[in-house]
Amino acid sequence: MKTSKASWLIFVFMLGCLSLRSHAQGHDEAARALATKVMQAMGGRENWEKTTELAFDFVVESEGKEVTRRSHVWNRATSGYSLNWKGNQDGKTYRIEFSDIYQKTGQVWIDDQIPPDSTRQQLLERGYALFINDTYWLIMPFKLFDPGVTLREAPGENKNGVDYRVLHLSFENVGLTPGDQYWLWIDPASFRIQGWRYKLQSNHEGAYLWENYQSFGAVTLPLRRVTEDGKRAIWFDKVRVNSGK
């Protein structure tokens, strides 16, 4: 299965970040307090943990043109997961129905046909990696206390006349690229993340601004990330968040 260079870069960018089952790691007290306020500004860990279903389209846009779209439906109550996308180069439609996303079990279709077992297993692995990547882009603020994450409050940064507090994330022996580092720009009044910059283990550096915060019941999510030059964006469409009563 082929993927475009752009899609692969985004995929690699977040693969180093962790699996989605989480709890806290050691941090300095200032960083812990700041991260807690960030999470509370998004609705709080308790409300996120009440979420039973999350659905969204992960969309990549380059210079105003949509280049990638993947549709996700995550049943957090059962660990079931549905993922659909169209190949950028081969034009084929890929569909994966996980019976358990964490066990990587389920069925795969390519253009509505079940592929050979070897291809099926490759696509289950690929689908799991996309689950990790795409959900992390959307719900990262709820994952600040994941195991292996080290948080430090870094010196503040001024951007566009605003003095942001900065939360630094590094990773200890987790993920594919534990040398990655991220700096979150946090609004000192709202405690919402307004953007991040990163330096990857490969020494690649970049930054995205976070925009379009919207509330879904008790949970708030930012639905758009855009590079500072405006040429590239990652955004979320058809978002649905359901919570158990």
JSON list of C-alpha atoms in Angstrom, two decimals:
[
{"chain": "A", "resi": 1, "resn": "MET", "atom": "CA", "xyz": [0.00, 0.00, 0.00]},
{"chain": "A", "resi": 2, "resn": "LYS", "atom": "CA", "xyz": [1.43, 3.38, -0.99]},
{"chain": "A", "resi": 3, "resn": "THR", "atom": "CA", "xyz": [1.05, 6.65, 0.84]},
{"chain": "A", "resi": 4, "resn": "SER", "atom": "CA", "xyz": [1.95, 10.19, -0.14]},
{"chain": "A", "resi": 5, "resn": "LYS", "atom": "CA", "xyz": [5.07, 11.77, 1.35]},
{"chain": "A", "resi": 6, "resn": "ALA", "atom": "CA", "xyz": [2.92, 14.42, 3.05]},
{"chain": "A", "resi": 7, "resn": "SER", "atom": "CA", "xyz": [0.70, 11.84, 4.73]},
{"chain": "A", "resi": 8, "resn": "TRP", "atom": "CA", "xyz": [3.70, 9.80, 5.82]},
{"chain": "A", "resi": 9, "resn": "LEU", "atom": "CA", "xyz": [5.40, 12.80, 7.43]},
{"chain": "A", "resi": 10, "resn": "ILE", "atom": "CA", "xyz": [2.30, 13.53, 9.49]},
{"chain": "A", "resi": 11, "resn": "PHE", "atom": "CA", "xyz": [2.02, 9.87, 10.40]},
{"chain": "A", "resi": 12, "resn": "VAL", "atom": "CA", "xyz": [5.65, 9.74, 11.58]},
{"chain": "A", "resi": 13, "resn": "PHE", "atom": "CA", "xyz": [5.33, 13.07, 13.39]},
{"chain": "A", "resi": 14, "resn": "MET", "atom": "CA", "xyz": [2.99, 11.70, 16.03]},
{"chain": "A", "resi": 15, "resn": "LEU", "atom": "CA", "xyz": [3.87, 8.02, 16.12]},
{"chain": "A", "resi": 16, "resn": "GLY", "atom": "CA", "xyz": [6.53, 8.71, 18.72]},
{"chain": "A", "resi": 17, "resn": "CYS", "atom": "CA", "xyz": [3.95, 10.05, 21.07]},
{"chain": "A", "resi": 18, "resn": "LEU", "atom": "CA", "xyz": [2.45, 7.08, 22.93]},
{"chain": "A", "resi": 19, "resn": "SER", "atom": "CA", "xyz": [-0.42, 4.69, 23.12]},
{"chain": "A", "resi": 20, "resn": "LEU", "atom": "CA", "xyz": [-3.82, 5.87, 24.26]},
{"chain": "A", "resi": 21, "resn": "ARG", "atom": "CA", "xyz": [-4.10, 4.22, 27.65]},
{"chain": "A", "resi": 22, "resn": "SER", "atom": "CA", "xyz": [-2.76, 6.64, 30.18]},
{"chain": "A", "resi": 23, "resn": "HIS", "atom": "CA", "xyz": [-1.87, 7.82, 33.66]},
{"chain": "A", "resi": 24, "resn": "ALA", "atom": "CA", "xyz": [0.55, 10.19, 35.28]},
{"chain": "A", "resi": 25, "resn": "GLN", "atom": "CA", "xyz": [4.35, 10.47, 35.28]},
{"chain": "A", "resi": 26, "resn": "GLY", "atom": "CA", "xyz": [6.69, 12.57, 37.43]},
{"chain": "A", "resi": 27, "resn": "HIS", "atom": "CA", "xyz": [6.84, 16.28, 36.58]},
{"chain": "A", "resi": 28, "resn": "ASP", "atom": "CA", "xyz": [7.87, 19.47, 38.32]},
{"chain": "A", "resi": 29, "resn": "GLU", "atom": "CA", "xyz": [5.09, 21.01, 40.39]},
{"chain": "A", "resi": 30, "resn": "ALA", "atom": "CA", "xyz": [4.68, 24.15, 38.27]},
{"chain": "A", "resi": 31, "resn": "ALA", "atom": "CA", "xyz": [4.34, 22.05, 35.12]},
{"chain": "A", "resi": 32, "resn": "ARG", "atom": "CA", "xyz": [1.88, 19.69, 36.78]},
{"chain": "A", "resi": 33, "resn": "ALA", "atom": "CA", "xyz": [-0.29, 22.60, 37.93]},
{"chain": "A", "resi": 34, "resn": "LEU", "atom": "CA", "xyz": [-0.18, 24.22, 34.49]},
{"chain": "A", "resi": 35, "resn": "ALA", "atom": "CA", "xyz": [-1.02, 20.97, 32.70]},
{"chain": "A", "resi": 36, "resn": "THR", "atom": "CA", "xyz": [-3.94, 20.40, 35.06]},
{"chain": "A", "resi": 37, "resn": "LYS", "atom": "CA", "xyz": [-5.33, 23.85, 34.23]},
{"chain": "A", "resi": 38, "resn": "VAL", "atom": "CA", "xyz": [-4.93, 23.14, 30.51]},
{"chain": "A", "resi": 39, "resn": "MET", "atom": "CA", "xyz": [-6.88, 19.92, 30.88]},
{"chain": "A", "resi": 40, "resn": "GLN", "atom": "CA", "xyz": [-9.57, 21.66, 32.95]},
{"chain": "A", "resi": 41, "resn": "ALA", "atom": "CA", "xyz": [-9.91, 24.31, 30.23]},
{"chain": "A", "resi": 42, "resn": "MET", "atom": "CA", "xyz": [-10.81, 21.49, 27.83]},
{"chain": "A", "resi": 43, "resn": "GLY", "atom": "CA", "xyz": [-13.48, 20.14, 30.16]},
{"chain": "A", "resi": 44, "resn": "GLY", "atom": "CA", "xyz": [-11.35, 18.14, 32.58]},
{"chain": "A", "resi": 45, "resn": "ARG", "atom": "CA", "xyz": [-10.12, 14.56, 32.73]},
{"chain": "A", "resi": 46, "resn": "GLU", "atom": "CA", "xyz": [-13.31, 13.38, 34.44]},
{"chain": "A", "resi": 47, "resn": "ASN", "atom": "CA", "xyz": [-15.53, 14.55, 31.58]},
{"chain": "A", "resi": 48, "resn": "TRP", "atom": "CA", "xyz": [-13.17, 13.11, 28.99]},
{"chain": "A", "resi": 49, "resn": "GLU", "atom": "CA", "xyz": [-13.22, 9.74, 30.76]},
{"chain": "A", "resi": 50, "resn": "LYS", "atom": "CA", "xyz": [-17.02, 9.79, 30.55]},
{"chain": "A", "resi": 51, "resn": "THR", "atom": "CA", "xyz": [-16.82, 9.96, 26.76]},
{"chain": "A", "resi": 52, "resn": "THR", "atom": "CA", "xyz": [-18.10, 6.73, 25.23]},
{"chain": "A", "resi": 53, "resn": "GLU", "atom": "CA", "xyz": [-17.79, 7.58, 21.53]},
{"chain": "A", "resi": 54, "resn": "LEU", "atom": "CA", "xyz": [-15.62, 9.89, 19.45]},
{"chain": "A", "resi": 55, "resn": "ALA", "atom": "CA", "xyz": [-16.08, 10.32, 15.71]},
{"chain": "A", "resi": 56, "resn": "PHE", "atom": "CA", "xyz": [-14.23, 12.66, 13.35]},
{"chain": "A", "resi": 57, "resn": "ASP", "atom": "CA", "xyz": [-12.60, 13.12, 9.96]},
{"chain": "A", "resi": 58, "resn": "PHE", "atom": "CA", "xyz": [-8.86, 13.87, 10.07]},
{"chain": "A", "resi": 59, "resn": "VAL", "atom": "CA", "xyz": [-8.13, 16.24, 7.19]},
{"chain": "A", "resi": 60, "resn": "VAL", "atom": "CA", "xyz": [-4.82, 17.48, 5.83]},
{"chain": "A", "resi": 61, "resn": "GLU", "atom": "CA", "xyz": [-4.76, 20.58, 3.66]},
{"chain": "A", "resi": 62, "resn": "SER", "atom": "CA", "xyz": [-1.75, 21.84, 1.69]},
{"chain": "A", "resi": 63, "resn": "GLU", "atom": "CA", "xyz": [-1.83, 25.32, 0.13]},
{"chain": "A", "resi": 64, "resn": "GLY", "atom": "CA", "xyz": [-5.62, 25.34, 0.22]},
{"chain": "A", "resi": 65, "resn": "LYS", "atom": "CA", "xyz": [-6.07, 21.87, -1.27]},
{"chain": "A", "resi": 66, "resn": "GLU", "atom": "CA", "xyz": [-7.31, 18.85, 0.66]},
{"chain": "A", "resi": 67, "resn": "VAL", "atom": "CA", "xyz": [-4.74, 16.07, 0.29]},
{"chain": "A", "resi": 68, "resn": "THR", "atom": "CA", "xyz": [-5.79, 13.57, 2.97]},
{"chain": "A", "resi": 69, "resn": "ARG", "atom": "CA", "xyz": [-9.05, 12.63, 4.69]},
{"chain": "A", "resi": 70, "resn": "ARG", "atom": "CA", "xyz": [-9.53, 9.73, 7.08]},
{"chain": "A", "resi": 71, "resn": "SER", "atom": "CA", "xyz": [-12.84, 8.96, 8.82]},
{"chain": "A", "resi": 72, "resn": "HIS", "atom": "CA", "xyz": [-12.77, 7.59, 12.38]},
{"chain": "A", "resi": 73, "resn": "VAL", "atom": "CA", "xyz": [-15.41, 6.24, 14.76]},
{"chain": "A", "resi": 74, "resn": "TRP", "atom": "CA", "xyz": [-14.10, 5.14, 18.17]},
{"chain": "A", "resi": 75, "resn": "ASN", "atom": "CA", "xyz": [-16.37, 3.26, 20.56]},
{"chain": "A", "resi": 76, "resn": "ARG", "atom": "CA", "xyz": [-14.47, 3.82, 23.79]},
{"chain": "A", "resi": 77, "resn": "ALA", "atom": "CA", "xyz": [-16.90, 1.64, 25.75]},
{"chain": "A", "resi": 78, "resn": "THR", "atom": "CA", "xyz": [-16.21, -1.51, 23.69]},
{"chain": "A", "resi": 79, "resn": "SER", "atom": "CA", "xyz": [-12.80, -0.67, 22.11]},
{"chain": "A", "resi": 80, "resn": "GLY", "atom": "CA", "xyz": [-14.42, -1.07, 18.70]},
{"chain": "A", "resi": 81, "resn": "TYR", "atom": "CA", "xyz": [-13.05, 1.18, 15.98]},
{"chain": "A", "resi": 82, "resn": "SER", "atom": "CA", "xyz": [-13.96, 2.02, 12.38]},
{"chain": "A", "resi": 83, "resn": "LEU", "atom": "CA", "xyz": [-11.51, 3.67, 9.98]},
{"chain": "A", "resi": 84, "resn": "ASN", "atom": "CA", "xyz": [-11.98, 4.60, 6.32]},
{"chain": "A", "resi": 85, "resn": "TRP", "atom": "CA", "xyz": [-9.80, 6.45, 3.81]},
{"chain": "A", "resi": 86, "resn": "LYS", "atom": "CA", "xyz": [-8.99, 6.70, 0.13]},
{"chain": "A", "resi": 87, "resn": "GLY", "atom": "CA", "xyz": [-5.43, 6.09, -1.02]},
{"chain": "A", "resi": 88, "resn": "ASN", "atom": "CA", "xyz": [-3.78, 9.24, -2.32]},
{"chain": "A", "resi": 89, "resn": "GLN", "atom": "CA", "xyz": [-1.85, 7.45, -5.04]},
{"chain": "A", "resi": 90, "resn": "ASP", "atom": "CA", "xyz": [-3.72, 4.24, -5.84]},
{"chain": "A", "resi": 91, "resn": "GLY", "atom": "CA", "xyz": [-7.21, 5.74, -5.44]},
{"chain": "A", "resi": 92, "resn": "LYS", "atom": "CA", "xyz": [-8.41, 2.64, -3.61]},
{"chain": "A", "resi": 93, "resn": "THR", "atom": "CA", "xyz": [-10.86, 2.77, -0.71]},
{"chain": "A", "resi": 94, "resn": "TYR", "atom": "CA", "xyz": [-9.63, 1.24, 2.55]},
{"chain": "A", "resi": 95, "resn": "ARG", "atom": "CA", "xyz": [-11.98, 0.23, 5.35]},
{"chain": "A", "resi": 96, "resn": "ILE", "atom": "CA", "xyz": [-11.04, -1.33, 8.67]},
{"chain": "A", "resi": 97, "resn": "GLU", "atom": "CA", "xyz": [-13.46, -2.52, 11.34]},
{"chain": "A", "resi": 98, "resn": "PHE", "atom": "CA", "xyz": [-11.61, -3.31, 14.56]},
{"chain": "A", "resi": 99, "resn": "SER", "atom": "CA", "xyz": [-13.42, -5.53, 17.04]},
{"chain": "A", "resi": 100, "resn": "ASP", "atom": "CA", "xyz": [-10.77, -4.43, 19.57]},
{"chain": "A", "resi": 101, "resn": "ILE", "atom": "CA", "xyz": [-8.46, -1.59, 18.57]},
{"chain": "A", "resi": 102, "resn": "TYR", "atom": "CA", "xyz": [-5.96, -2.36, 21.34]},
{"chain": "A", "resi": 103, "resn": "GLN", "atom": "CA", "xyz": [-5.67, -6.01, 20.33]},
{"chain": "A", "resi": 104, "resn": "LYS", "atom": "CA", "xyz": [-5.54, -5.03, 16.64]},
{"chain": "A", "resi": 105, "resn": "THR", "atom": "CA", "xyz": [-8.23, -7.56, 15.77]},
{"chain": "A", "resi": 106, "resn": "GLY", "atom": "CA", "xyz": [-10.82, -7.05, 13.06]},
{"chain": "A", "resi": 107, "resn": "GLN", "atom": "CA", "xyz": [-11.55, -7.16, 9.35]},
{"chain": "A", "resi": 108, "resn": "VAL", "atom": "CA", "xyz": [-10.22, -5.19, 6.39]},
{"chain": "A", "resi": 109, "resn": "TRP", "atom": "CA", "xyz": [-11.65, -4.33, 2.97]},
{"chain": "A", "resi": 110, "resn": "ILE", "atom": "CA", "xyz": [-9.93, -2.81, -0.06]},
{"chain": "A", "resi": 111, "resn": "ASP", "atom": "CA", "xyz": [-12.51, -1.55, -2.57]},
{"chain": "A", "resi": 112, "resn": "ASP", "atom": "CA", "xyz": [-15.07, -3.72, -0.71]},
{"chain": "A", "resi": 113, "resn": "GLN", "atom": "CA", "xyz": [-12.94, -6.86, -1.16]},
{"chain": "A", "resi": 114, "resn": "ILE", "atom": "CA", "xyz": [-11.30, -8.79, 1.69]},
{"chain": "A", "resi": 115, "resn": "PRO", "atom": "CA", "xyz": [-7.54, -8.98, 0.98]},
{"chain": "A", "resi": 116, "resn": "PRO", "atom": "CA", "xyz": [-5.17, -11.92, 1.63]},
{"chain": "A", "resi": 117, "resn": "ASP", "atom": "CA", "xyz": [-4.24, -12.53, 5.26]},
{"chain": "A", "resi": 118, "resn": "SER", "atom": "CA", "xyz": [-0.76, -11.02, 4.91]},
{"chain": "A", "resi": 119, "resn": "THR", "atom": "CA", "xyz": [-2.19, -7.77, 3.52]},
{"chain": "A", "resi": 120, "resn": "ARG", "atom": "CA", "xyz": [-4.95, -7.82, 6.10]},
{"chain": "A", "resi": 121, "resn": "GLN", "atom": "CA", "xyz": [-2.46, -7.96, 8.97]},
{"chain": "A", "resi": 122, "resn": "GLN", "atom": "CA", "xyz": [-0.38, -5.15, 7.49]},
{"chain": "A", "resi": 123, "resn": "LEU", "atom": "CA", "xyz": [-3.47, -2.98, 7.22]},
{"chain": "A", "resi": 124, "resn": "LEU", "atom": "CA", "xyz": [-4.54, -3.76, 10.79]},
{"chain": "A", "resi": 125, "resn": "GLU", "atom": "CA", "xyz": [-1.11, -2.57, 11.93]},
{"chain": "A", "resi": 126, "resn": "ARG", "atom": "CA", "xyz": [-1.39, 0.49, 9.70]},
{"chain": "A", "resi": 127, "resn": "GLY", "atom": "CA", "xyz": [-4.88, 1.23, 11.00]},
{"chain": "A", "resi": 128, "resn": "TYR", "atom": "CA", "xyz": [-3.75, 1.02, 14.61]},
{"chain": "A", "resi": 129, "resn": "ALA", "atom": "CA", "xyz": [-0.90, 3.44, 13.89]},
{"chain": "A", "resi": 130, "resn": "LEU", "atom": "CA", "xyz": [-3.34, 5.88, 12.26]},
{"chain": "A", "resi": 131, "resn": "PHE", "atom": "CA", "xyz": [-5.62, 5.58, 15.28]},
{"chain": "A", "resi": 132, "resn": "ILE", "atom": "CA", "xyz": [-2.72, 6.57, 17.54]},
{"chain": "A", "resi": 133, "resn": "ASN", "atom": "CA", "xyz": [-1.61, 9.40, 15.27]},
{"chain": "A", "resi": 134, "resn": "ASP", "atom": "CA", "xyz": [-4.93, 10.98, 14.32]},
{"chain": "A", "resi": 135, "resn": "THR", "atom": "CA", "xyz": [-6.56, 10.82, 17.75]},
{"chain": "A", "resi": 136, "resn": "TYR", "atom": "CA", "xyz": [-3.43, 12.30, 19.34]},
{"chain": "A", "resi": 137, "resn": "TRP", "atom": "CA", "xyz": [-3.67, 15.36, 17.09]},
{"chain": "A", "resi": 138, "resn": "LEU", "atom": "CA", "xyz": [-7.25, 15.89, 18.28]},
{"chain": "A", "resi": 139, "resn": "ILE", "atom": "CA", "xyz": [-7.18, 15.00, 21.98]},
{"chain": "A", "resi": 140, "resn": "MET", "atom": "CA", "xyz": [-3.56, 15.67, 23.00]},
{"chain": "A", "resi": 141, "resn": "PRO", "atom": "CA", "xyz": [-4.50, 18.01, 25.90]},
{"chain": "A", "resi": 142, "resn": "PHE", "atom": "CA", "xyz": [-6.14, 15.03, 27.62]},
{"chain": "A", "resi": 143, "resn": "LYS", "atom": "CA", "xyz": [-2.89, 13.04, 27.32]},
{"chain": "A", "resi": 144, "resn": "LEU", "atom": "CA", "xyz": [-0.47, 15.34, 29.10]},
{"chain": "A", "resi": 145, "resn": "PHE", "atom": "CA", "xyz": [-0.13, 12.91, 32.00]},
{"chain": "A", "resi": 146, "resn": "ASP", "atom": "CA", "xyz": [0.46, 9.80, 29.87]},
{"chain": "A", "resi": 147, "resn": "PRO", "atom": "CA", "xyz": [3.16, 7.42, 31.12]},
{"chain": "A", "resi": 148, "resn": "GLY", "atom": "CA", "xyz": [6.61, 8.31, 29.86]},
{"chain": "A", "resi": 149, "resn": "VAL", "atom": "CA", "xyz": [5.81, 12.01, 29.36]},
{"chain": "A", "resi": 150, "resn": "THR", "atom": "CA", "xyz": [7.98, 14.50, 31.25]},
{"chain": "A", "resi": 151, "resn": "LEU", "atom": "CA", "xyz": [6.54, 17.99, 31.71]},
{"chain": "A", "resi": 152, "resn": "ARG", "atom": "CA", "xyz": [8.50, 21.13, 32.52]},
{"chain": "A", "resi": 153, "resn": "GLU", "atom": "CA", "xyz": [7.42, 24.75, 32.50]},
{"chain": "A", "resi": 154, "resn": "ALA", "atom": "CA", "xyz": [9.75, 26.56, 30.08]},
{"chain": "A", "resi": 155, "resn": "PRO", "atom": "CA", "xyz": [10.44, 30.31, 29.83]},
{"chain": "A", "resi": 156, "resn": "GLY", "atom": "CA", "xyz": [7.49, 32.24, 28.41]},
{"chain": "A", "resi": 157, "resn": "GLU", "atom": "CA", "xyz": [7.33, 33.32, 24.78]},
{"chain": "A", "resi": 158, "resn": "ASN", "atom": "CA", "xyz": [5.77, 36.41, 23.21]},
{"chain": "A", "resi": 159, "resn": "LYS", "atom": "CA", "xyz": [3.88, 35.86, 19.97]},
{"chain": "A", "resi": 160, "resn": "ASN", "atom": "CA", "xyz": [1.82, 38.56, 18.27]},
{"chain": "A", "resi": 161, "resn": "GLY", "atom": "CA", "xyz": [1.94, 40.69, 21.40]},
{"chain": "A", "resi": 162, "resn": "VAL", "atom": "CA", "xyz": [0.74, 37.95, 23.76]},
{"chain": "A", "resi": 163, "resn": "ASP", "atom": "CA", "xyz": [2.96, 36.60, 26.53]},
{"chain": "A", "resi": 164, "resn": "TYR", "atom": "CA", "xyz": [2.32, 32.87, 26.53]},
{"chain": "A", "resi": 165, "resn": "ARG", "atom": "CA", "xyz": [3.24, 30.42, 29.24]},
{"chain": "A", "resi": 166, "resn": "VAL", "atom": "CA", "xyz": [5.13, 27.49, 27.77]},
{"chain": "A", "resi": 167, "resn": "LEU", "atom": "CA", "xyz": [4.83, 23.82, 28.71]},
{"chain": "A", "resi": 168, "resn": "HIS", "atom": "CA", "xyz": [7.68, 21.61, 27.50]},
{"chain": "A", "resi": 169, "resn": "LEU", "atom": "CA", "xyz": [7.03, 17.92, 26.74]},
{"chain": "A", "resi": 170, "resn": "SER", "atom": "CA", "xyz": [9.75, 15.30, 26.40]},
{"chain": "A", "resi": 171, "resn": "PHE", "atom": "CA", "xyz": [9.54, 11.52, 26.40]},
{"chain": "A", "resi": 172, "resn": "GLU", "atom": "CA", "xyz": [11.47, 8.90, 28.32]},
{"chain": "A", "resi": 173, "resn": "ASN", "atom": "CA", "xyz": [11.96, 5.54, 26.61]},
{"chain": "A", "resi": 174, "resn": "VAL", "atom": "CA", "xyz": [8.52, 5.57, 24.98]},
{"chain": "A", "resi": 175, "resn": "GLY", "atom": "CA", "xyz": [7.32, 5.65, 21.40]},
{"chain": "A", "resi": 176, "resn": "LEU", "atom": "CA", "xyz": [9.36, 5.24, 18.24]},
{"chain": "A", "resi": 177, "resn": "THR", "atom": "CA", "xyz": [11.15, 8.59, 18.60]},
{"chain": "A", "resi": 178, "resn": "PRO", "atom": "CA", "xyz": [11.76, 9.34, 22.29]},
{"chain": "A", "resi": 179, "resn": "GLY", "atom": "CA", "xyz": [14.04, 12.24, 21.33]},
{"chain": "A", "resi": 180, "resn": "ASP", "atom": "CA", "xyz": [11.08, 14.35, 20.16]},
{"chain": "A", "resi": 181, "resn": "GLN", "atom": "CA", "xyz": [10.30, 17.53, 22.09]},
{"chain": "A", "resi": 182, "resn": "TYR", "atom": "CA", "xyz": [7.25, 19.81, 22.06]},
{"chain": "A", "resi": 183, "resn": "TRP", "atom": "CA", "xyz": [6.61, 23.30, 23.45]},
{"chain": "A", "resi": 184, "resn": "LEU", "atom": "CA", "xyz": [2.96, 24.26, 24.03]},
{"chain": "A", "resi": 185, "resn": "TRP", "atom": "CA", "xyz": [1.98, 27.94, 23.91]},
{"chain": "A", "resi": 186, "resn": "ILE", "atom": "CA", "xyz": [-0.65, 28.43, 26.62]},
{"chain": "A", "resi": 187, "resn": "ASP", "atom": "CA", "xyz": [-2.87, 31.48, 26.98]},
{"chain": "A", "resi": 188, "resn": "PRO", "atom": "CA", "xyz": [-2.31, 32.74, 30.56]},
{"chain": "A", "resi": 189, "resn": "ALA", "atom": "CA", "xyz": [-5.95, 33.81, 30.92]},
{"chain": "A", "resi": 190, "resn": "SER", "atom": "CA", "xyz": [-7.91, 30.93, 29.38]},
{"chain": "A", "resi": 191, "resn": "PHE", "atom": "CA", "xyz": [-5.26, 28.19, 29.75]},
{"chain": "A", "resi": 192, "resn": "ARG", "atom": "CA", "xyz": [-6.10, 27.02, 26.25]},
{"chain": "A", "resi": 193, "resn": "ILE", "atom": "CA", "xyz": [-3.26, 25.84, 24.03]},
{"chain": "A", "resi": 194, "resn": "GLN", "atom": "CA", "xyz": [-2.83, 28.40, 21.25]},
{"chain": "A", "resi": 195, "resn": "GLY", "atom": "CA", "xyz": [-0.16, 26.48, 19.37]},
{"chain": "A", "resi": 196, "resn": "TRP", "atom": "CA", "xyz": [2.93, 24.35, 19.61]},
{"chain": "A", "resi": 197, "resn": "ARG", "atom": "CA", "xyz": [6.39, 24.10, 18.19]},
{"chain": "A", "resi": 198, "resn": "TYR", "atom": "CA", "xyz": [8.42, 20.95, 18.02]},
{"chain": "A", "resi": 199, "resn": "LYS", "atom": "CA", "xyz": [11.86, 19.54, 17.41]},
{"chain": "A", "resi": 200, "resn": "LEU", "atom": "CA", "xyz": [11.86, 15.93, 16.34]},
{"chain": "A", "resi": 201, "resn": "GLN", "atom": "CA", "xyz": [14.52, 13.34, 16.97]},
{"chain": "A", "resi": 202, "resn": "SER", "atom": "CA", "xyz": [15.45, 13.75, 13.30]},
{"chain": "A", "resi": 203, "resn": "ASN", "atom": "CA", "xyz": [16.17, 17.46, 14.05]},
{"chain": "A", "resi": 204, "resn": "HIS", "atom": "CA", "xyz": [13.18, 18.52, 11.91]},
{"chain": "A", "resi": 205, "resn": "GLU", "atom": "CA", "xyz": [11.51, 21.58, 13.45]},
{"chain": "A", "resi": 206, "resn": "GLY", "atom": "CA", "xyz": [8.11, 23.16, 12.90]},
{"chain": "A", "resi": 207, "resn": "ALA", "atom": "CA", "xyz": [5.15, 24.87, 14.51]},
{"chain": "A", "resi": 208, "resn": "TYR", "atom": "CA", "xyz": [1.34, 24.92, 14.29]},
{"chain": "A", "resi": 209, "resn": "LEU", "atom": "CA", "xyz": [-1.18, 27.41, 15.63]},
{"chain": "A", "resi": 210, "resn": "TRP", "atom": "CA", "xyz": [-4.31, 25.95, 17.23]},
{"chain": "A", "resi": 211, "resn": "GLU", "atom": "CA", "xyz": [-7.64, 27.44, 16.21]},
{"chain": "A", "resi": 212, "resn": "ASN", "atom": "CA", "xyz": [-11.41, 26.98, 16.18]},
{"chain": "A", "resi": 213, "resn": "TYR", "atom": "CA", "xyz": [-12.13, 25.74, 19.69]},
{"chain": "A", "resi": 214, "resn": "GLN", "atom": "CA", "xyz": [-15.59, 24.19, 19.92]},
{"chain": "A", "resi": 215, "resn": "SER", "atom": "CA", "xyz": [-17.52, 22.56, 22.75]},
{"chain": "A", "resi": 216, "resn": "PHE", "atom": "CA", "xyz": [-19.12, 19.13, 22.49]},
{"chain": "A", "resi": 217, "resn": "GLY", "atom": "CA", "xyz": [-21.15, 18.79, 25.64]},
{"chain": "A", "resi": 218, "resn": "ALA", "atom": "CA", "xyz": [-18.72, 19.08, 28.55]},
{"chain": "A", "resi": 219, "resn": "VAL", "atom": "CA", "xyz": [-15.63, 18.53, 26.36]},
{"chain": "A", "resi": 220, "resn": "THR", "atom": "CA", "xyz": [-13.90, 21.29, 24.36]},
{"chain": "A", "resi": 221, "resn": "LEU", "atom": "CA", "xyz": [-11.63, 20.55, 21.39]},
{"chain": "A", "resi": 222, "resn": "PRO", "atom": "CA", "xyz": [-9.59, 22.72, 18.98]},
{"chain": "A", "resi": 223, "resn": "LEU", "atom": "CA", "xyz": [-10.55, 21.70, 15.46]},
{"chain": "A", "resi": 224, "resn": "ARG", "atom": "CA", "xyz": [-7.84, 23.32, 13.36]},
{"chain": "A", "resi": 225, "resn": "ARG", "atom": "CA", "xyz": [-4.02, 23.41, 13.36]},
{"chain": "A", "resi": 226, "resn": "VAL", "atom": "CA", "xyz": [-2.27, 25.65, 10.84]},
{"chain": "A", "resi": 227, "resn": "THR", "atom": "CA", "xyz": [1.39, 26.41, 10.18]},
{"chain": "A", "resi": 228, "resn": "GLU", "atom": "CA", "xyz": [2.54, 29.95, 10.89]},
{"chain": "A", "resi": 229, "resn": "ASP", "atom": "CA", "xyz": [2.90, 30.66, 7.16]},
{"chain": "A", "resi": 230, "resn": "GLY", "atom": "CA", "xyz": [-0.65, 29.40, 6.55]},
{"chain": "A", "resi": 231, "resn": "LYS", "atom": "CA", "xyz": [0.41, 26.95, 3.85]},
{"chain": "A", "resi": 232, "resn": "ARG", "atom": "CA", "xyz": [-0.47, 23.76, 5.68]},
{"chain": "A", "resi": 233, "resn": "ALA", "atom": "CA", "xyz": [-3.34, 22.84, 7.96]},
{"chain": "A", "resi": 234, "resn": "ILE", "atom": "CA", "xyz": [-4.66, 19.84, 9.83]},
{"chain": "A", "resi": 235, "resn": "TRP", "atom": "CA", "xyz": [-8.30, 20.10, 10.78]},
{"chain": "A", "resi": 236, "resn": "PHE", "atom": "CA", "xyz": [-11.16, 17.98, 12.02]},
{"chain": "A", "resi": 237, "resn": "ASP", "atom": "CA", "xyz": [-14.52, 17.61, 10.31]},
{"chain": "A", "resi": 238, "resn": "LYS", "atom": "CA", "xyz": [-17.77, 15.84, 11.28]},
{"chain": "A", "resi": 239, "resn": "VAL", "atom": "CA", "xyz": [-16.77, 15.70, 14.94]},
{"chain": "A", "resi": 240, "resn": "ARG", "atom": "CA", "xyz": [-19.13, 13.89, 17.28]},
{"chain": "A", "resi": 241, "resn": "VAL", "atom": "CA", "xyz": [-18.61, 13.30, 21.00]},
{"chain": "A", "resi": 242, "resn": "ASN", "atom": "CA", "xyz": [-21.01, 11.16, 23.01]},
{"chain": "A", "resi": 243, "resn": "SER", "atom": "CA", "xyz": [-20.88, 10.61, 26.74]},
{"chain": "A", "resi": 244, "resn": "GLY", "atom": "CA", "xyz": [-22.44, 7.95, 28.93]},
{"chain": "A", "resi": 245, "resn": "LYS", "atom": "CA", "xyz": [-25.00, 8.97, 31.51]}
]
